């Protein structure tokens, strides 16, 4: 496509969106409803998502991450900070709040190493203040019940000795129950060699008709995990990390959202906010809201609304078409032609 043609196409697309927005403003319709008056209805049930729009208010948090699980006071302070942000999210109308990896503590490999503090070795989990950690998590569960707030919180999940723990995301319902838990599957070399037992399965859960999936740690680097959740029909992936390369991870998160046409919640520690603050990405790959870049503990709140302009086209058209195209829709259109088979044929 020539530069002139590309500019013309972009202008046409902007004009088209203006028309849809103008109709929505005039009639009071959602963006999705207004869109139906401008585009032909696809065959099959492609419009089913738009006919039954989903919406839920999500808060994504950024918190300071502390690295020494031997420090009981630090664990308690992390718990207090998490609960303060839970209250803020609830006050802003959120139904679910999502926290970063290590929200209570992200045990440092050197702090935990039996060969430390200057050499990485097998983790000594007896160093962890388990009773304090469990007490803080119990208080978070109780507050989730009081606030009627779904809470997704990262923590170490202890297993039966001598097995190493999981690095996990706990899903706490608005009734104060741990309804499921996601365990990081694709771990870093250090994590799997010295610290954690890997998980084995994806996890999904529903809040008000919106389906969520969970990923953790370095799993941003594995597009097959995000594609797996698309096949599981999730509407939003909650990704928590300590952000080893936060800017890189944030860019990848945008790509996964756009490629799979679903929402992505990106939660990182406050330590990385200057480079890549926590935030929520729409199904079109655009950031909708982000936490401050000043290192402050905070939440960003967004309505995950399939009928919004940021989601309607991706959810209603792009995602169903990708599914259809992957189902061998092209087979009936393939041809037998010598000029097609001869890959050296020119012009």
mmCIF file of N, CA, C and O in Angstrom, residues 133-235:
data_model
loop_
_atom_site.group_PDB
_atom_site.id
_atom_site.type_symbol
_atom_site.label_atom_id
_atom_site.label_comp_id
_atom_site.label_asym_id
_atom_site.label_seq_id
_atom_site.Cartn_x
_atom_site.Cartn_y
_atom_site.Cartn_z
ATOM 1 N N UNK A 133 2.715 -14.317 57.745
ATOM 2 C CA UNK A 133 2.204 -14.278 56.381
ATOM 3 C C UNK A 133 0.767 -14.784 56.326
ATOM 4 O O UNK A 133 -0.109 -14.164 55.700
ATOM 5 N N UNK A 134 0.504 -15.891 56.989
ATOM 6 C CA UNK A 134 -0.843 -16.459 56.993
ATOM 7 C C UNK A 134 -1.840 -15.532 57.689
ATOM 8 O O UNK A 134 -2.990 -15.401 57.249
ATOM 9 N N UNK A 135 -1.401 -14.860 58.745
ATOM 10 C CA UNK A 135 -2.288 -13.925 59.452
ATOM 11 C C UNK A 135 -2.646 -12.737 58.560
ATOM 12 O O UNK A 135 -3.808 -12.275 58.557
ATOM 13 N N UNK A 136 -1.688 -12.235 57.799
ATOM 14 C CA UNK A 136 -1.966 -11.109 56.902
ATOM 15 C C UNK A 136 -2.924 -11.528 55.785
ATOM 16 O O UNK A 136 -3.835 -10.778 55.419
ATOM 17 N N UNK A 137 -2.718 -12.711 55.243
ATOM 18 C CA UNK A 137 -3.619 -13.198 54.197
ATOM 19 C C UNK A 137 -5.030 -13.421 54.750
ATOM 20 O O UNK A 137 -6.018 -13.113 54.076
ATOM 21 N N UNK A 138 -5.113 -13.922 55.965
ATOM 22 C CA UNK A 138 -6.424 -14.121 56.587
ATOM 23 C C UNK A 138 -7.148 -12.783 56.773
ATOM 24 O O UNK A 138 -8.373 -12.687 56.573
ATOM 25 N N UNK A 139 -6.407 -11.752 57.151
ATOM 26 C CA UNK A 139 -7.012 -10.426 57.308
ATOM 27 C C UNK A 139 -7.486 -9.876 55.960
ATOM 28 O O UNK A 139 -8.517 -9.186 55.883
ATOM 29 N N UNK A 140 -6.758 -10.166 54.902
ATOM 30 C CA UNK A 140 -7.159 -9.732 53.556
ATOM 31 C C UNK A 140 -8.435 -10.453 53.138
ATOM 32 O O UNK A 140 -9.359 -9.846 52.579
ATOM 33 N N UNK A 141 -8.520 -11.749 53.429
ATOM 34 C CA UNK A 141 -9.727 -12.517 53.119
ATOM 35 C C UNK A 141 -10.930 -11.937 53.857
ATOM 36 O O UNK A 141 -12.016 -11.765 53.287
ATOM 37 N N UNK A 142 -10.753 -11.621 55.124
ATOM 38 C CA UNK A 142 -11.851 -11.076 55.918
ATOM 39 C C UNK A 142 -12.300 -9.713 55.378
ATOM 40 O O UNK A 142 -13.499 -9.423 55.305
ATOM 41 N N UNK A 143 -11.351 -8.872 54.989
ATOM 42 C CA UNK A 143 -11.718 -7.566 54.453
ATOM 43 C C UNK A 143 -12.431 -7.711 53.109
ATOM 44 O O UNK A 143 -13.362 -6.943 52.811
ATOM 45 N N UNK A 144 -12.023 -8.663 52.290
ATOM 46 C CA UNK A 144 -12.728 -8.909 51.031
ATOM 47 C C UNK A 144 -14.191 -9.235 51.296
ATOM 48 O O UNK A 144 -15.093 -8.782 50.571
ATOM 49 N N UNK A 145 -14.439 -10.008 52.356
ATOM 50 C CA UNK A 145 -15.822 -10.335 52.734
ATOM 51 C C UNK A 145 -16.563 -9.086 53.190
ATOM 52 O O UNK A 145 -17.703 -8.843 52.777
ATOM 53 N N UNK A 146 -15.929 -8.280 54.018
ATOM 54 C CA UNK A 146 -16.581 -7.077 54.536
ATOM 55 C C UNK A 146 -16.921 -6.093 53.417
ATOM 56 O O UNK A 146 -17.993 -5.483 53.411
ATOM 57 N N UNK A 147 -15.993 -5.931 52.486
ATOM 58 C CA UNK A 147 -16.171 -4.962 51.400
ATOM 59 C C UNK A 147 -16.975 -5.520 50.233
ATOM 60 O O UNK A 147 -17.343 -4.781 49.324
ATOM 61 N N UNK A 148 -17.224 -6.833 50.257
ATOM 62 C CA UNK A 148 -17.847 -7.517 49.118
ATOM 63 C C UNK A 148 -17.029 -7.241 47.848
ATOM 64 O O UNK A 148 -17.556 -6.852 46.810
ATOM 65 N N UNK A 149 -15.730 -7.468 47.978
ATOM 66 C CA UNK A 149 -14.785 -7.123 46.920
ATOM 67 C C UNK A 149 -13.956 -8.346 46.532
ATOM 68 O O UNK A 149 -13.217 -8.890 47.360
ATOM 69 N N UNK A 150 -14.082 -8.787 45.282
ATOM 70 C CA UNK A 150 -13.206 -9.837 44.786
ATOM 71 C C UNK A 150 -11.763 -9.324 44.821
ATOM 72 O O UNK A 150 -11.494 -8.186 44.400
ATOM 73 N N UNK A 151 -10.861 -10.158 45.312
ATOM 74 C CA UNK A 151 -9.473 -9.737 45.492
ATOM 75 C C UNK A 151 -8.537 -10.818 44.950
ATOM 76 O O UNK A 151 -8.658 -11.989 45.324
ATOM 77 N N UNK A 152 -7.634 -10.408 44.082
ATOM 78 C CA UNK A 152 -6.636 -11.332 43.529
ATOM 79 C C UNK A 152 -5.281 -10.893 44.072
ATOM 80 O O UNK A 152 -4.779 -9.827 43.719
ATOM 81 N N UNK A 153 -4.718 -11.716 44.945
ATOM 82 C CA UNK A 153 -3.520 -11.349 45.688
ATOM 83 C C UNK A 153 -2.435 -12.409 45.522
ATOM 84 O O UNK A 153 -2.700 -13.603 45.629
ATOM 85 N N UNK A 154 -1.212 -11.964 45.256
ATOM 86 C CA UNK A 154 -0.089 -12.886 45.074
ATOM 87 C C UNK A 154 0.532 -13.233 46.416
ATOM 88 O O UNK A 154 0.638 -12.397 47.309
ATOM 89 N N UNK A 155 0.951 -14.492 46.541
ATOM 90 C CA UNK A 155 1.664 -14.910 47.739
ATOM 91 C C UNK A 155 2.334 -16.258 47.481
ATOM 92 O O UNK A 155 2.001 -16.957 46.520
ATOM 93 N N UNK A 156 3.251 -16.616 48.358
ATOM 94 C CA UNK A 156 3.843 -17.949 48.345
ATOM 95 C C UNK A 156 2.822 -18.924 48.936
ATOM 96 O O UNK A 156 2.184 -18.625 49.952
ATOM 97 N N UNK A 157 2.653 -20.085 48.290
ATOM 98 C CA UNK A 157 1.719 -21.102 48.787
ATOM 99 C C UNK A 157 2.521 -22.317 49.263
ATOM 100 O O UNK A 157 3.138 -23.024 48.472
ATOM 101 N N UNK A 158 2.494 -22.536 50.555
ATOM 102 C CA UNK A 158 3.283 -23.599 51.171
ATOM 103 C C UNK A 158 2.734 -24.984 50.799
ATOM 104 O O UNK A 158 1.522 -25.213 50.821
ATOM 105 N N UNK A 159 3.628 -25.920 50.481
ATOM 106 C CA UNK A 159 3.254 -27.295 50.202
ATOM 107 C C UNK A 159 3.784 -28.204 51.309
ATOM 108 O O UNK A 159 4.438 -27.759 52.253
ATOM 109 N N UNK A 160 3.479 -29.485 51.195
ATOM 110 C CA UNK A 160 3.945 -30.460 52.168
ATOM 111 C C UNK A 160 5.446 -30.690 52.000
ATOM 112 O O UNK A 160 5.917 -30.918 50.886
ATOM 113 N N UNK A 161 6.186 -30.594 53.073
ATOM 114 C CA UNK A 161 7.635 -30.819 52.995
ATOM 115 C C UNK A 161 7.922 -32.239 52.523
ATOM 116 O O UNK A 161 7.172 -33.170 52.836
ATOM 117 N N UNK A 162 8.963 -32.461 51.714
ATOM 118 C CA UNK A 162 10.032 -31.517 51.378
ATOM 119 C C UNK A 162 9.788 -30.730 50.091
ATOM 120 O O UNK A 162 10.725 -30.158 49.547
ATOM 121 N N UNK A 163 8.553 -30.698 49.611
ATOM 122 C CA UNK A 163 8.273 -29.998 48.352
ATOM 123 C C UNK A 163 8.395 -28.485 48.531
ATOM 124 O O UNK A 163 7.988 -27.927 49.560
ATOM 125 N N UNK A 164 8.957 -27.846 47.527
ATOM 126 C CA UNK A 164 9.038 -26.388 47.539
ATOM 127 C C UNK A 164 7.645 -25.801 47.341
ATOM 128 O O UNK A 164 6.767 -26.416 46.747
ATOM 129 N N UNK A 165 7.423 -24.564 47.797
ATOM 130 C CA UNK A 165 6.102 -23.930 47.626
ATOM 131 C C UNK A 165 5.847 -23.526 46.179
ATOM 132 O O UNK A 165 6.740 -23.586 45.332
ATOM 133 N N UNK A 166 4.609 -23.137 45.917
ATOM 134 C CA UNK A 166 4.250 -22.517 44.648
ATOM 135 C C UNK A 166 4.369 -21.003 44.772
ATOM 136 O O UNK A 166 4.209 -20.437 45.862
ATOM 137 N N UNK A 167 4.618 -20.334 43.648
ATOM 138 C CA UNK A 167 4.455 -18.884 43.538
ATOM 139 C C UNK A 167 3.067 -18.670 42.952
ATOM 140 O O UNK A 167 2.804 -19.089 41.817
ATOM 141 N N UNK A 168 2.185 -18.037 43.707
ATOM 142 C CA UNK A 168 0.759 -18.139 43.385
ATOM 143 C C UNK A 168 0.009 -16.813 43.372
ATOM 144 O O UNK A 168 0.465 -15.811 43.937
ATOM 145 N N UNK A 169 -1.156 -16.859 42.735
ATOM 146 C CA UNK A 169 -2.177 -15.821 42.823
ATOM 147 C C UNK A 169 -3.418 -16.448 43.447
ATOM 148 O O UNK A 169 -3.983 -17.406 42.896
ATOM 149 N N UNK A 170 -3.838 -15.925 44.601
ATOM 150 C CA UNK A 170 -5.046 -16.407 45.259
ATOM 151 C C UNK A 170 -6.237 -15.567 44.790
ATOM 152 O O UNK A 170 -6.162 -14.332 44.768
ATOM 153 N N UNK A 171 -7.324 -16.245 44.456
ATOM 154 C CA UNK A 171 -8.551 -15.562 44.043
ATOM 155 C C UNK A 171 -9.548 -15.663 45.195
ATOM 156 O O UNK A 171 -10.018 -16.757 45.535
ATOM 157 N N UNK A 172 -9.836 -14.509 45.801
ATOM 158 C CA UNK A 172 -10.722 -14.439 46.958
ATOM 159 C C UNK A 172 -12.045 -13.825 46.515
ATOM 160 O O UNK A 172 -12.071 -12.737 45.932
ATOM 161 N N UNK A 173 -13.139 -14.508 46.777
ATOM 162 C CA UNK A 173 -14.449 -14.025 46.341
ATOM 163 C C UNK A 173 -14.949 -12.900 47.236
ATOM 164 O O UNK A 173 -14.381 -12.617 48.297
ATOM 165 N N UNK A 174 -16.057 -12.287 46.810
ATOM 166 C CA UNK A 174 -16.662 -11.224 47.612
ATOM 167 C C UNK A 174 -17.387 -11.765 48.843
ATOM 168 O O UNK A 174 -17.935 -10.993 49.631
ATOM 169 N N UNK A 175 -17.368 -13.070 49.029
ATOM 170 C CA UNK A 175 -17.893 -13.679 50.261
ATOM 171 C C UNK A 175 -16.766 -14.088 51.205
ATOM 172 O O UNK A 175 -17.001 -14.751 52.219
ATOM 173 N N UNK A 176 -15.535 -13.702 50.857
ATOM 174 C CA UNK A 176 -14.414 -14.008 51.720
ATOM 175 C C UNK A 176 -13.994 -15.462 51.664
ATOM 176 O O UNK A 176 -13.628 -16.047 52.696
ATOM 177 N N UNK A 177 -14.018 -16.042 50.466
ATOM 178 C CA UNK A 177 -13.609 -17.437 50.292
ATOM 179 C C UNK A 177 -12.530 -17.514 49.214
ATOM 180 O O UNK A 177 -12.633 -16.834 48.187
ATOM 181 N N UNK A 178 -11.511 -18.326 49.447
ATOM 182 C CA UNK A 178 -10.520 -18.585 48.407
ATOM 183 C C UNK A 178 -11.153 -19.589 47.444
ATOM 184 O O UNK A 178 -11.284 -20.775 47.760
ATOM 185 N N UNK A 179 -11.567 -19.104 46.266
ATOM 186 C CA UNK A 179 -12.312 -19.950 45.331
ATOM 187 C C UNK A 179 -11.400 -20.702 44.368
ATOM 188 O O UNK A 179 -11.785 -21.732 43.811
ATOM 189 N N UNK A 180 -10.192 -20.183 44.144
ATOM 190 C CA UNK A 180 -9.230 -20.890 43.313
ATOM 191 C C UNK A 180 -7.860 -20.251 43.518
ATOM 192 O O UNK A 180 -7.730 -19.228 44.206
ATOM 193 N N UNK A 181 -6.845 -20.877 42.920
ATOM 194 C CA UNK A 181 -5.483 -20.372 43.053
ATOM 195 C C UNK A 181 -4.731 -20.688 41.777
ATOM 196 O O UNK A 181 -4.807 -21.806 41.263
ATOM 197 N N UNK A 182 -4.010 -19.696 41.255
ATOM 198 C CA UNK A 182 -3.159 -19.934 40.084
ATOM 199 C C UNK A 182 -1.713 -20.034 40.540
ATOM 200 O O UNK A 182 -1.222 -19.183 41.281
ATOM 201 N N UNK A 183 -1.023 -21.084 40.074
ATOM 202 C CA UNK A 183 0.383 -21.294 40.397
ATOM 203 C C UNK A 183 1.220 -21.070 39.144
ATOM 204 O O UNK A 183 0.949 -21.664 38.094
ATOM 205 N N UNK A 184 2.240 -20.204 39.265
ATOM 206 C CA UNK A 184 3.092 -19.890 38.118
ATOM 207 C C UNK A 184 3.650 -21.185 37.517
ATOM 208 O O UNK A 184 4.208 -22.026 38.223
ATOM 209 N N UNK A 185 3.510 -21.312 36.186
ATOM 210 C CA UNK A 185 3.907 -22.551 35.511
ATOM 211 C C UNK A 185 5.269 -22.453 34.845
ATOM 212 O O UNK A 185 6.094 -23.364 34.942
ATOM 213 N N UNK A 186 5.512 -21.372 34.127
ATOM 214 C CA UNK A 186 6.761 -21.214 33.390
ATOM 215 C C UNK A 186 7.671 -20.275 34.176
ATOM 216 O O UNK A 186 7.637 -19.060 34.014
ATOM 217 N N UNK A 187 8.468 -20.869 35.037
ATOM 218 C CA UNK A 187 9.292 -20.133 35.987
ATOM 219 C C UNK A 187 10.642 -19.757 35.386
ATOM 220 O O UNK A 187 11.113 -20.376 34.429
ATOM 221 N N UNK A 188 11.284 -18.775 35.983
ATOM 222 C CA UNK A 188 12.661 -18.451 35.611
ATOM 223 C C UNK A 188 13.574 -19.599 36.031
ATOM 224 O O UNK A 188 13.196 -20.475 36.835
ATOM 225 N N UNK A 189 14.784 -19.586 35.512
ATOM 226 C CA UNK A 189 15.748 -20.640 35.848
ATOM 227 C C UNK A 189 16.028 -20.688 37.352
ATOM 228 O O UNK A 189 16.073 -21.757 37.969
ATOM 229 N N UNK A 190 16.178 -19.510 37.976
ATOM 230 C CA UNK A 190 16.444 -19.471 39.411
ATOM 231 C C UNK A 190 15.259 -19.982 40.211
ATOM 232 O O UNK A 190 15.417 -20.769 41.153
ATOM 233 N N UNK A 191 14.062 -19.536 39.824
ATOM 234 C CA UNK A 191 12.870 -19.952 40.559
ATOM 235 C C UNK A 191 12.687 -21.468 40.540
ATOM 236 O O UNK A 191 12.418 -22.087 41.569
ATOM 237 N N UNK A 192 12.818 -22.086 39.368
ATOM 238 C CA UNK A 192 12.555 -23.515 39.269
ATOM 239 C C UNK A 192 13.718 -24.342 39.803
ATOM 240 O O UNK A 192 13.519 -25.457 40.297
ATOM 241 N N UNK A 193 14.933 -23.795 39.739
ATOM 242 C CA UNK A 193 16.100 -24.543 40.206
ATOM 243 C C UNK A 193 16.247 -24.512 41.720
ATOM 244 O O UNK A 193 16.702 -25.497 42.327
ATOM 245 N N UNK A 194 15.860 -23.397 42.348
ATOM 246 C CA UNK A 194 16.178 -23.219 43.758
ATOM 247 C C UNK A 194 14.997 -22.866 44.670
ATOM 248 O O UNK A 194 15.129 -23.001 45.898
ATOM 249 N N UNK A 195 13.860 -22.410 44.106
ATOM 250 C CA UNK A 195 12.878 -21.794 44.990
ATOM 251 C C UNK A 195 11.486 -22.408 44.971
ATOM 252 O O UNK A 195 10.902 -22.639 46.028
ATOM 253 N N UNK A 196 10.917 -22.659 43.802
ATOM 254 C CA UNK A 196 9.497 -23.004 43.731
ATOM 255 C C UNK A 196 9.235 -24.302 42.976
ATOM 256 O O UNK A 196 10.029 -24.717 42.122
ATOM 257 N N UNK A 197 8.082 -24.878 43.260
ATOM 258 C CA UNK A 197 7.529 -25.956 42.444
ATOM 259 C C UNK A 197 6.614 -25.321 41.401
ATOM 260 O O UNK A 197 5.775 -24.473 41.744
ATOM 261 N N UNK A 198 6.748 -25.692 40.118
ATOM 262 C CA UNK A 198 5.891 -25.081 39.099
ATOM 263 C C UNK A 198 4.451 -25.567 39.186
ATOM 264 O O UNK A 198 4.179 -26.689 39.635
ATOM 265 N N UNK A 199 3.537 -24.710 38.751
ATOM 266 C CA UNK A 199 2.144 -25.111 38.626
ATOM 267 C C UNK A 199 1.938 -25.932 37.364
ATOM 268 O O UNK A 199 2.879 -26.178 36.600
ATOM 269 N N UNK A 200 0.692 -26.334 37.121
ATOM 270 C CA UNK A 200 0.453 -27.255 36.017
ATOM 271 C C UNK A 200 -0.752 -26.915 35.142
ATOM 272 O O UNK A 200 -0.964 -27.580 34.136
ATOM 273 N N UNK A 201 -1.523 -25.892 35.482
ATOM 274 C CA UNK A 201 -2.767 -25.682 34.738
ATOM 275 C C UNK A 201 -3.181 -24.215 34.730
ATOM 276 O O UNK A 201 -2.870 -23.470 35.666
ATOM 277 N N UNK A 202 -3.915 -23.789 33.668
ATOM 278 C CA UNK A 202 -4.501 -22.450 33.679
ATOM 279 C C UNK A 202 -5.656 -22.402 34.672
ATOM 280 O O UNK A 202 -6.183 -23.448 35.078
ATOM 281 N N UNK A 203 -6.040 -21.201 35.053
ATOM 282 C CA UNK A 203 -7.143 -21.023 35.998
ATOM 283 C C UNK A 203 -8.045 -19.911 35.493
ATOM 284 O O UNK A 203 -7.559 -18.848 35.088
ATOM 285 N N UNK A 204 -9.350 -20.150 35.514
ATOM 286 C CA UNK A 204 -10.322 -19.110 35.168
ATOM 287 C C UNK A 204 -11.361 -18.991 36.280
ATOM 288 O O UNK A 204 -11.606 -19.939 37.027
ATOM 289 N N UNK A 205 -11.966 -17.814 36.377
ATOM 290 C CA UNK A 205 -13.073 -17.590 37.303
ATOM 291 C C UNK A 205 -13.933 -16.455 36.755
ATOM 292 O O UNK A 205 -13.464 -15.645 35.953
ATOM 293 N N UNK A 206 -15.180 -16.409 37.170
ATOM 294 C CA UNK A 206 -16.129 -15.430 36.650
ATOM 295 C C UNK A 206 -16.579 -14.465 37.739
ATOM 296 O O UNK A 206 -16.838 -14.878 38.879
ATOM 297 N N UNK A 207 -16.696 -13.188 37.365
ATOM 298 C CA UNK A 207 -17.262 -12.161 38.240
ATOM 299 C C UNK A 207 -18.297 -11.393 37.426
ATOM 300 O O UNK A 207 -17.965 -10.759 36.419
ATOM 301 N N UNK A 208 -19.551 -11.471 37.833
ATOM 302 C CA UNK A 208 -20.648 -10.766 37.151
ATOM 303 C C UNK A 208 -20.675 -11.066 35.655
ATOM 304 O O UNK A 208 -20.907 -10.186 34.824
ATOM 305 N N UNK A 209 -20.429 -12.324 35.294
ATOM 306 C CA UNK A 209 -20.497 -12.731 33.894
ATOM 307 C C UNK A 209 -19.238 -12.473 33.101
ATOM 308 O O UNK A 209 -19.153 -12.845 31.927
ATOM 309 N N UNK A 210 -18.229 -11.829 33.709
ATOM 310 C CA UNK A 210 -16.957 -11.569 33.037
ATOM 311 C C UNK A 210 -15.958 -12.633 33.474
ATOM 312 O O UNK A 210 -15.780 -12.872 34.676
ATOM 313 N N UNK A 211 -15.315 -13.272 32.503
ATOM 314 C CA UNK A 211 -14.386 -14.366 32.813
ATOM 315 C C UNK A 211 -12.944 -13.861 32.827
ATOM 316 O O UNK A 211 -12.491 -13.190 31.904
ATOM 317 N N UNK A 212 -12.237 -14.220 33.901
ATOM 318 C CA UNK A 212 -10.847 -13.818 34.091
ATOM 319 C C UNK A 212 -9.925 -15.034 34.034
ATOM 320 O O UNK A 212 -10.305 -16.138 34.420
ATOM 321 N N UNK A 213 -8.692 -14.791 33.567
ATOM 322 C CA UNK A 213 -7.616 -15.768 33.651
ATOM 323 C C UNK A 213 -6.433 -15.135 34.343
ATOM 324 O O UNK A 213 -6.319 -13.909 34.403
ATOM 325 N N UNK A 214 -5.516 -15.945 34.870
ATOM 326 C CA UNK A 214 -4.394 -15.438 35.658
ATOM 327 C C UNK A 214 -3.057 -15.891 35.084
ATOM 328 O O UNK A 214 -2.904 -17.061 34.699
ATOM 329 N N UNK A 215 -2.087 -14.983 35.073
ATOM 330 C CA UNK A 215 -0.702 -15.295 34.742
ATOM 331 C C UNK A 215 0.205 -14.529 35.691
ATOM 332 O O UNK A 215 -0.210 -13.527 36.295
ATOM 333 N N UNK A 216 1.474 -14.974 35.768
ATOM 334 C CA UNK A 216 2.300 -14.505 36.875
ATOM 335 C C UNK A 216 3.782 -14.526 36.508
ATOM 336 O O UNK A 216 4.222 -15.335 35.674
ATOM 337 N N UNK A 217 4.540 -13.619 37.111
ATOM 338 C CA UNK A 217 5.992 -13.668 37.009
ATOM 339 C C UNK A 217 6.510 -13.339 35.630
ATOM 340 O O UNK A 217 6.265 -12.264 35.089
ATOM 341 N N UNK A 218 7.237 -14.271 35.027
ATOM 342 C CA UNK A 218 7.835 -14.055 33.710
ATOM 343 C C UNK A 218 6.980 -14.620 32.575
ATOM 344 O O UNK A 218 7.424 -14.680 31.433
ATOM 345 N N UNK A 219 5.748 -14.989 32.875
ATOM 346 C CA UNK A 219 4.906 -15.628 31.858
ATOM 347 C C UNK A 219 4.450 -14.668 30.769
ATOM 348 O O UNK A 219 3.872 -15.091 29.775
ATOM 349 N N UNK A 220 4.734 -13.376 30.928
ATOM 350 C CA UNK A 220 4.461 -12.411 29.866
ATOM 351 C C UNK A 220 5.214 -12.776 28.590
ATOM 352 O O UNK A 220 4.796 -12.431 27.478
ATOM 353 N N UNK A 221 6.317 -13.513 28.717
ATOM 354 C CA UNK A 221 7.159 -13.836 27.570
ATOM 355 C C UNK A 221 6.659 -15.035 26.770
ATOM 356 O O UNK A 221 7.302 -15.419 25.790
ATOM 357 N N UNK A 222 5.537 -15.612 27.165
ATOM 358 C CA UNK A 222 5.038 -16.829 26.512
ATOM 359 C C UNK A 222 3.662 -16.585 25.883
ATOM 360 O O UNK A 222 2.631 -16.741 26.545
ATOM 361 N N UNK A 223 3.634 -16.208 24.607
ATOM 362 C CA UNK A 223 2.347 -15.904 23.965
ATOM 363 C C UNK A 223 1.388 -17.078 23.942
ATOM 364 O O UNK A 223 0.169 -16.888 23.903
ATOM 365 N N UNK A 224 1.917 -18.304 24.002
ATOM 366 C CA UNK A 224 1.027 -19.459 23.980
ATOM 367 C C UNK A 224 0.132 -19.517 25.217
ATOM 368 O O UNK A 224 -0.990 -20.052 25.160
ATOM 369 N N UNK A 225 0.598 -18.965 26.335
ATOM 370 C CA UNK A 225 -0.241 -18.942 27.535
ATOM 371 C C UNK A 225 -1.403 -17.976 27.371
ATOM 372 O O UNK A 225 -2.526 -18.238 27.820
ATOM 373 N N UNK A 226 -1.146 -16.852 26.728
ATOM 374 C CA UNK A 226 -2.222 -15.888 26.461
ATOM 375 C C UNK A 226 -3.195 -16.445 25.428
ATOM 376 O O UNK A 226 -4.415 -16.258 25.541
ATOM 377 N N UNK A 227 -2.668 -17.134 24.410
ATOM 378 C CA UNK A 227 -3.532 -17.764 23.411
ATOM 379 C C UNK A 227 -4.396 -18.854 24.045
ATOM 380 O O UNK A 227 -5.562 -19.044 23.662
ATOM 381 N N UNK A 228 -3.835 -19.560 25.016
ATOM 382 C CA UNK A 228 -4.584 -20.595 25.730
ATOM 383 C C UNK A 228 -5.807 -19.995 26.419
ATOM 384 O O UNK A 228 -6.908 -20.563 26.381
ATOM 385 N N UNK A 229 -5.627 -18.828 27.028
ATOM 386 C CA UNK A 229 -6.757 -18.190 27.698
ATOM 387 C C UNK A 229 -7.794 -17.679 26.697
ATOM 388 O O UNK A 229 -8.988 -17.641 26.997
ATOM 389 N N UNK A 230 -7.361 -17.274 25.505
ATOM 390 C CA UNK A 230 -8.339 -16.890 24.482
ATOM 391 C C UNK A 230 -9.223 -18.080 24.150
ATOM 392 O O UNK A 230 -10.449 -17.957 24.034
ATOM 393 N N UNK A 231 -8.621 -19.265 24.020
ATOM 394 C CA UNK A 231 -9.392 -20.472 23.733
ATOM 395 C C UNK A 231 -10.325 -20.837 24.880
ATOM 396 O O UNK A 231 -11.364 -21.466 24.667
ATOM 397 N N UNK A 232 -9.947 -20.445 26.093
ATOM 398 C CA UNK A 232 -10.796 -20.699 27.262
ATOM 399 C C UNK A 232 -11.857 -19.618 27.438
ATOM 400 O O UNK A 232 -12.571 -19.596 28.439
ATOM 401 N N UNK A 233 -11.941 -18.718 26.459
ATOM 402 C CA UNK A 233 -13.011 -17.719 26.388
ATOM 403 C C UNK A 233 -12.959 -16.688 27.513
ATOM 404 O O UNK A 233 -13.999 -16.212 27.966
ATOM 405 N N UNK A 234 -11.740 -16.326 27.959
ATOM 406 C CA UNK A 234 -11.660 -15.289 28.979
ATOM 407 C C UNK A 234 -11.893 -13.916 28.357
ATOM 408 O O UNK A 234 -11.665 -13.697 27.172
ATOM 409 N N UNK A 235 -12.358 -12.994 29.175
ATOM 410 C CA UNK A 235 -12.546 -11.606 28.766
ATOM 411 C C UNK A 235 -11.384 -10.728 29.208
ATOM 412 O O UNK A 235 -11.151 -9.665 28.625
#
